[in-house]
Short mmCIF file of C-alpha atoms and ligand atoms in Angstrom, two decimals:
data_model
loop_
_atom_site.label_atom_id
_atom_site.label_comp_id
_atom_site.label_asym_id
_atom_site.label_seq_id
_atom_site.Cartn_x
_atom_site.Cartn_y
_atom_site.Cartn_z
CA UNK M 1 -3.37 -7.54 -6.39
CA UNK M 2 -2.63 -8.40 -2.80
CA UNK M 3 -2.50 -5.39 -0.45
CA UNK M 4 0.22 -6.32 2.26
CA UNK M 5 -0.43 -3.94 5.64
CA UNK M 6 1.17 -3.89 8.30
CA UNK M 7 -0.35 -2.20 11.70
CA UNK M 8 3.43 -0.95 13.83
CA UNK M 9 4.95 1.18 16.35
CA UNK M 10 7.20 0.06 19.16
CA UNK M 11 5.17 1.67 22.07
CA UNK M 12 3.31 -1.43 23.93
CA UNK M 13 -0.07 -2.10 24.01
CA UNK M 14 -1.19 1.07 21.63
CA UNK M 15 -3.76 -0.90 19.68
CA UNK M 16 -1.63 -2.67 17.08
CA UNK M 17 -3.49 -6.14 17.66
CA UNK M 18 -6.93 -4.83 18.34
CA UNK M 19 -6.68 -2.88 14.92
CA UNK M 20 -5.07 -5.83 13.07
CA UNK M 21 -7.58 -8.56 13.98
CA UNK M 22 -11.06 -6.07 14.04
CA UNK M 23 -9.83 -4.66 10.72
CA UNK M 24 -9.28 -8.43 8.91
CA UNK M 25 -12.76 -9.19 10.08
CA UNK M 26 -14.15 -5.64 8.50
CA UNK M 27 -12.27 -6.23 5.79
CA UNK M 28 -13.90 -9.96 5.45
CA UNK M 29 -17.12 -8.67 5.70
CA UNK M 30 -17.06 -6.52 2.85
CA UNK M 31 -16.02 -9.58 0.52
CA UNK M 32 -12.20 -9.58 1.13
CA UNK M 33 -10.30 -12.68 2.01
CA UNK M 34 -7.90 -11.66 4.49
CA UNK M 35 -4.69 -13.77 5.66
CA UNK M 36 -3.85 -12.36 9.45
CA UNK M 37 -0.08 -12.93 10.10
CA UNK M 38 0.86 -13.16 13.66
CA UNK M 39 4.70 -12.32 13.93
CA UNK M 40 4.27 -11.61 18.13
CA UNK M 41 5.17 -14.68 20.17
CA UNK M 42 2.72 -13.23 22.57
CA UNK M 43 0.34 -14.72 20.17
CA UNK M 44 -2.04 -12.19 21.15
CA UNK M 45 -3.79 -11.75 17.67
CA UNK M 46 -4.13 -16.07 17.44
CA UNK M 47 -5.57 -15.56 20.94
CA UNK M 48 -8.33 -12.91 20.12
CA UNK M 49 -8.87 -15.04 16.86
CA UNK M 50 -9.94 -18.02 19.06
CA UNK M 51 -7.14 -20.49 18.52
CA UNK M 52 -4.55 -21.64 21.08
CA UNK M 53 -1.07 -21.22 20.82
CA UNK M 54 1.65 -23.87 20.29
CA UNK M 55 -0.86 -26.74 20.17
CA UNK M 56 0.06 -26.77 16.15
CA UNK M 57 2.71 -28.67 14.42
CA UNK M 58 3.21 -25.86 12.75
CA UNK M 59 3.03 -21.94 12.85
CA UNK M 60 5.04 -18.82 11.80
CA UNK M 61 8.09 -19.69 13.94
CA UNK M 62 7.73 -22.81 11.72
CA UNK M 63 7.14 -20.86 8.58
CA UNK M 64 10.35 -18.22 8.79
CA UNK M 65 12.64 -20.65 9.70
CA UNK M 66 12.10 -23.13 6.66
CA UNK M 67 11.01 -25.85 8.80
CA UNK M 68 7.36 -25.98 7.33
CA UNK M 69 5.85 -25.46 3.74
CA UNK M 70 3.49 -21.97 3.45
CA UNK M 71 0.72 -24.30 2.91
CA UNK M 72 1.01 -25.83 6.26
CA UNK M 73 1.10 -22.91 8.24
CA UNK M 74 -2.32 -21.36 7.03
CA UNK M 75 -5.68 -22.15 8.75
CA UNK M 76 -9.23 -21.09 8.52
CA UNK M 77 -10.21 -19.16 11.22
CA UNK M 78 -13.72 -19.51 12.59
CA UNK M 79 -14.50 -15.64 10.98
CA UNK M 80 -15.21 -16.31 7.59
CA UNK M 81 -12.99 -15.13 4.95
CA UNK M 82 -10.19 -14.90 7.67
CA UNK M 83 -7.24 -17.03 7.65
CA UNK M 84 -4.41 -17.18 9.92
CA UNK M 85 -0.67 -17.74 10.46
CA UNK M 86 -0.39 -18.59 14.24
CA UNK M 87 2.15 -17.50 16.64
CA UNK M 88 3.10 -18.71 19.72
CA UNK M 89 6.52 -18.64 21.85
CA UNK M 90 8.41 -20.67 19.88
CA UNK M 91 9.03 -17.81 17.61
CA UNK M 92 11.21 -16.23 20.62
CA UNK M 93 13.90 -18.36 19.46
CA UNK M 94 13.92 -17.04 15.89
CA UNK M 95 14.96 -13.76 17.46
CA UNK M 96 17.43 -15.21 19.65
CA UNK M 97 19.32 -17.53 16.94
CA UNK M 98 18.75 -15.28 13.73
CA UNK M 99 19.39 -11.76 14.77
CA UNK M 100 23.01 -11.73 14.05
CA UNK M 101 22.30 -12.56 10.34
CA UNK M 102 21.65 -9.31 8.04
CA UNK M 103 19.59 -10.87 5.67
CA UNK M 104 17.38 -12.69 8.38
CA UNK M 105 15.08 -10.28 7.94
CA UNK M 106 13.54 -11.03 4.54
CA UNK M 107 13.16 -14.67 5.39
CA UNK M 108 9.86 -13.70 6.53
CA UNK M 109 9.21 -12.02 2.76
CA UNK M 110 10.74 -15.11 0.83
CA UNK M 111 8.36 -17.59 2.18
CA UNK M 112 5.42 -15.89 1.23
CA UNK M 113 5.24 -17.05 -2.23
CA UNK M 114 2.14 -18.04 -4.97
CA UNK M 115 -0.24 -19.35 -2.29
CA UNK M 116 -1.06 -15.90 -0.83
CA UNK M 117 -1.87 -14.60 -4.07
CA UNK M 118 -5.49 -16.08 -3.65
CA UNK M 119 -5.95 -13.04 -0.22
CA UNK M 120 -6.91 -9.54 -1.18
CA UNK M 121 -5.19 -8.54 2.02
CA UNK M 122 -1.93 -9.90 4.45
CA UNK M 123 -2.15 -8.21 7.44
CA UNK M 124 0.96 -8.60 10.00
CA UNK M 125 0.71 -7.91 13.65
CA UNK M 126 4.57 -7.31 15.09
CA UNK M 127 5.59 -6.91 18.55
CA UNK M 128 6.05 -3.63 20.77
CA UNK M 129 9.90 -3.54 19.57
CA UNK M 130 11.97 -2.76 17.28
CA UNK M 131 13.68 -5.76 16.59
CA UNK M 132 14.25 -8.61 14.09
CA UNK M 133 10.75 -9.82 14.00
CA UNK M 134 9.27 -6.33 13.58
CA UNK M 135 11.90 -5.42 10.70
CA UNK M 136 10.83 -8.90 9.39
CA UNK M 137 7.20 -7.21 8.53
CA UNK M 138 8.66 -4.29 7.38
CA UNK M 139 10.64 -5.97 4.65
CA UNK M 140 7.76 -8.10 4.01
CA UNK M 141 5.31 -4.82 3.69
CA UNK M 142 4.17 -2.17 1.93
CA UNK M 143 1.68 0.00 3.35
CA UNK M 144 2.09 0.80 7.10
CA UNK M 145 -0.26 2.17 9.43
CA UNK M 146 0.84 3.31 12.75
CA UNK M 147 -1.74 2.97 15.61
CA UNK M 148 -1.08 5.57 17.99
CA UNK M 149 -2.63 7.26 21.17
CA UNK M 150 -2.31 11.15 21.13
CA UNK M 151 0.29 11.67 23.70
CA UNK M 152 3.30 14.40 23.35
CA UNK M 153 5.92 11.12 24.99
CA UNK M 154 4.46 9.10 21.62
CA UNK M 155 5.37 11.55 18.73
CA UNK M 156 9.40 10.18 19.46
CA UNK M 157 7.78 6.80 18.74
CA UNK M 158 6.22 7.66 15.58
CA UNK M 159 9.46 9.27 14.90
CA UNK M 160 11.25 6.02 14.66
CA UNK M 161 8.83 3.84 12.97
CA UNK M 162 9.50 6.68 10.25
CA UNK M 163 13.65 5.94 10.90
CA UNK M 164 12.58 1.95 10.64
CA UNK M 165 10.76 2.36 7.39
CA UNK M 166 13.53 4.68 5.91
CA UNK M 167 16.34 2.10 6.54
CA UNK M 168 14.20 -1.22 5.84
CA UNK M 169 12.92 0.58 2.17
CA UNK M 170 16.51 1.29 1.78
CA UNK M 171 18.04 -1.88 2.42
CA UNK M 172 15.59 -4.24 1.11
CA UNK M 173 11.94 -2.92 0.38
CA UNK M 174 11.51 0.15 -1.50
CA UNK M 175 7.65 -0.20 -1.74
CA UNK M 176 7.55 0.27 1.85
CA UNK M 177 5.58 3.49 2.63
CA UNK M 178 3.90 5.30 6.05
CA UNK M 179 0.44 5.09 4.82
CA UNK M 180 -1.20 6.08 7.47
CA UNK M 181 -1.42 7.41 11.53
CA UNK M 182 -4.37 5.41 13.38
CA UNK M 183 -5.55 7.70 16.45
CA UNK M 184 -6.43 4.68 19.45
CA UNK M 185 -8.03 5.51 22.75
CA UNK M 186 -9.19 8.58 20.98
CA UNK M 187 -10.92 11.16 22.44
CA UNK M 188 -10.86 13.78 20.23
CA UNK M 189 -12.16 16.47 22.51
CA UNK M 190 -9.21 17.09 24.78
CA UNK M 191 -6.64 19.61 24.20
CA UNK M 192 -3.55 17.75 23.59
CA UNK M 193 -5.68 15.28 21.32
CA UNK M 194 -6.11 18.28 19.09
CA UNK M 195 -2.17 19.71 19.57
CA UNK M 196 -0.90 16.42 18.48
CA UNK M 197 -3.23 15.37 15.57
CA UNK M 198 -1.99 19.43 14.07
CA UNK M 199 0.82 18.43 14.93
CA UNK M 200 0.79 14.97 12.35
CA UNK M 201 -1.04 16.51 9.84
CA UNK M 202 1.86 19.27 9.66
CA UNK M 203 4.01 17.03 9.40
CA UNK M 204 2.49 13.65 7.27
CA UNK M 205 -0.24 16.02 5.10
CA UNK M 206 -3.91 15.89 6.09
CA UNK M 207 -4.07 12.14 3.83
CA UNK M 208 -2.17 10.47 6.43
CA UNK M 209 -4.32 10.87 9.35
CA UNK M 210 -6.99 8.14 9.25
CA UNK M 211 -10.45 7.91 11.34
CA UNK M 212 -9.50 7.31 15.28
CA UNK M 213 -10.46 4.55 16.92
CA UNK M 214 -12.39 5.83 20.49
CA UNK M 215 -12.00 4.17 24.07
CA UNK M 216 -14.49 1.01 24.40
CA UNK M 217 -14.86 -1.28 27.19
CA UNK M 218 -16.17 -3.67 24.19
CA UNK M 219 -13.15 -3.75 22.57
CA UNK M 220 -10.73 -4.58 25.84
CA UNK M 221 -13.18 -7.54 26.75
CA UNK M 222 -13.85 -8.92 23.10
CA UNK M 223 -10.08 -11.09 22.92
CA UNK M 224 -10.91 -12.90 26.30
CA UNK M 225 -14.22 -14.23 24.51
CA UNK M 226 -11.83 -15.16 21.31
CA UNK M 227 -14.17 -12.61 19.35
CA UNK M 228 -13.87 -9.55 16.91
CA UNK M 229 -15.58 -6.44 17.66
CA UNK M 230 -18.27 -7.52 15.06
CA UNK M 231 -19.09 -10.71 16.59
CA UNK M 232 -18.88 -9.65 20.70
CA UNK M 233 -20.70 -6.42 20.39
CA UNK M 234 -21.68 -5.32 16.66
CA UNK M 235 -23.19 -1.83 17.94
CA UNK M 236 -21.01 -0.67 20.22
CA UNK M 237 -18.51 2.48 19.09
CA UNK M 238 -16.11 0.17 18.91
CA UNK M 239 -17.45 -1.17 15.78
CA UNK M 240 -18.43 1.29 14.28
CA UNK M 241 -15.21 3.07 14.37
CA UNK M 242 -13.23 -0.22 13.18
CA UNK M 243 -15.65 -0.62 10.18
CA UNK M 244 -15.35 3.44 9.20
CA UNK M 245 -11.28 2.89 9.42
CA UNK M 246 -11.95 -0.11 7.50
CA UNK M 247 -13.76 1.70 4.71
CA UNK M 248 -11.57 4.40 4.40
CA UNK M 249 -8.47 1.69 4.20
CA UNK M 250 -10.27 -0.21 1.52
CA UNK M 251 -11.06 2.63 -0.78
CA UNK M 252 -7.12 3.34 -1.02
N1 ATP H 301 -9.95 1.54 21.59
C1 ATP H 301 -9.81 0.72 22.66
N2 ATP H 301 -10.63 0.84 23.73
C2 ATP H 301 -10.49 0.04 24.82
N3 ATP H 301 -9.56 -0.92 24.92
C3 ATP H 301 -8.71 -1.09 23.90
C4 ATP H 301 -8.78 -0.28 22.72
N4 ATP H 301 -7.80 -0.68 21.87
C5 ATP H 301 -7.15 -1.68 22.49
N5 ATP H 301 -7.67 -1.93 23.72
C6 ATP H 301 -7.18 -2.88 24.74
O1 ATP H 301 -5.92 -2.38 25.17
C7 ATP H 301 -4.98 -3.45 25.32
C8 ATP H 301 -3.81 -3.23 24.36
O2 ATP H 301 -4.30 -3.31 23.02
P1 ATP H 301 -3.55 -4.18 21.93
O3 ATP H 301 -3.25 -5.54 22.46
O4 ATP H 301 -4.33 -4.11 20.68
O5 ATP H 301 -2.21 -3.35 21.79
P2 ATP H 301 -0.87 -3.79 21.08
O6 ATP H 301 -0.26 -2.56 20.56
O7 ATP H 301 -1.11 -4.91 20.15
O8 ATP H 301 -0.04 -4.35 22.33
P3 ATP H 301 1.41 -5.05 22.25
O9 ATP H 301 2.33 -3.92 22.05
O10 ATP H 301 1.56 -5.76 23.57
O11 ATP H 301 1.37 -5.99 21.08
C9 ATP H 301 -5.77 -4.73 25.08
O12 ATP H 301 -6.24 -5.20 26.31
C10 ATP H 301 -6.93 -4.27 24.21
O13 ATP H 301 -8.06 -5.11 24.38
MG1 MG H 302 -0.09 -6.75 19.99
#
């Protein structure tokens, strides 16, 4: 059975790439074959994966809109047992032309027929909004994990990824479920680290807090060297926290 995760929260820059591209290669390592689908037009996770945007006939943009085949829109990575969807700006327009269509959002779900069946694991990496393309992964889904840093402003964001999953399992995906709350820049020694991480467990049970990921210069200079964690710096803290989320994702 594929596993189809997908890594969201609104907020900017809160780890959602960083988690979705360092967990496919953990994942890879321990025998999985992994499919990485990049649904940002930043193209940030093709980036950190080593490939260049928009130099592709095709990509996701490609892919949603019907213009390309699933088959052409897959590629081999240079990590093995990661493949990729690429992004790149092109998919702007998809937002732009389709959002005034209600059922644009599972276009993204209806193209991903028989040839993923052969990856253990889809992984999606959204924007920082709340829009089309991120209700796109949603529908597409079922387990999401939101990466978060443990901030008192961020708990409204968490609160409407769990809005965003309650309408998108209504309308289209009931499989769709909050698996899990991913603690980035962690530091769990501070105060309000502690307030807020009571504060989830209260509210999501103790299951739905997974291992935090800590602050690591390794992991902020690893995408400018088109690496993974594993491959730029294998013993910093960085990896070892991405592998120990990893684990603990892979024995659900
Ligand atoms: N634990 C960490 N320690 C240090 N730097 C990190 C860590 N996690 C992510 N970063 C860096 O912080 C920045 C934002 O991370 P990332 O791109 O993963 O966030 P994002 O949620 O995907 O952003 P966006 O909302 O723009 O898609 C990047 O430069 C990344 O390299
Ligand atoms: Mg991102």
């Amino acid at each position: 059975m594929t596993r189809f995760i997908v890594f969201a929260n609104r907020k900017g820059g809160c780890g959602k790439t960083t988690t979705a591209v360092n967990v496919a290669h953990a994942l890879a390592k321990k025998g999985n074959s992994v499919l990485v689908i990049d649904t940002d037009p930043q193209a940030h996770a093709t980036i950190s994966l080593g490939i260049v945007p928009g130099i592709r006939s095709a990509d996701i943009f490609h892919l949603i809109t019907g213009k390309s085949p699933l088959k052409d829109v897959i590629i081999k990575t240079h990590i093995d047992g990661v493949s990729l969807i690429p992004s790149s700006r092109y998919l702007l327009s998809f937002e732009t032309e389709f959002s005034s269509q209600k059922e644009a959002a599972t276009r993204l779900s209806k193209r991903l027929t028989k040839g993923i069946r052969r990856f253990n694991y889809l992984i999606f990496d959204p924007p920082p909004t709340a829009g089309l393309l991120t209700i796109s992964t949603l529908a597409a889904a079922r387990e999401v994990y939101v990466p978060m840093q443990m901030h008192f402003l961020n708990l409204e964001g968490l609160a409407e990824m769990v809005r965003m999953i309650y309408d998108v399992s209504a309308a289209w995906n009931p499989d769709l479920r909050l698996t899990g709350i991913i603690p980035t820049f962690f530091n769990k020694n501070t105060r309000i680290a502690k307030e807020i991480t009571d504060d989830v467990i209260k509210h999501f049970g103790k299951e739905s807090l997974f291992p935090g990921i800590r602050m690591n210069i390794s992991l902020t200079e690893a995408p400018g060297h088109g690496k993974s964690i594993f491959e730029y710096a294998p013993g910093s803290a960085g990896a070892l926290d991405y592998m120990e989320l990893t684990d603990q994702i892979d024995a659900m």
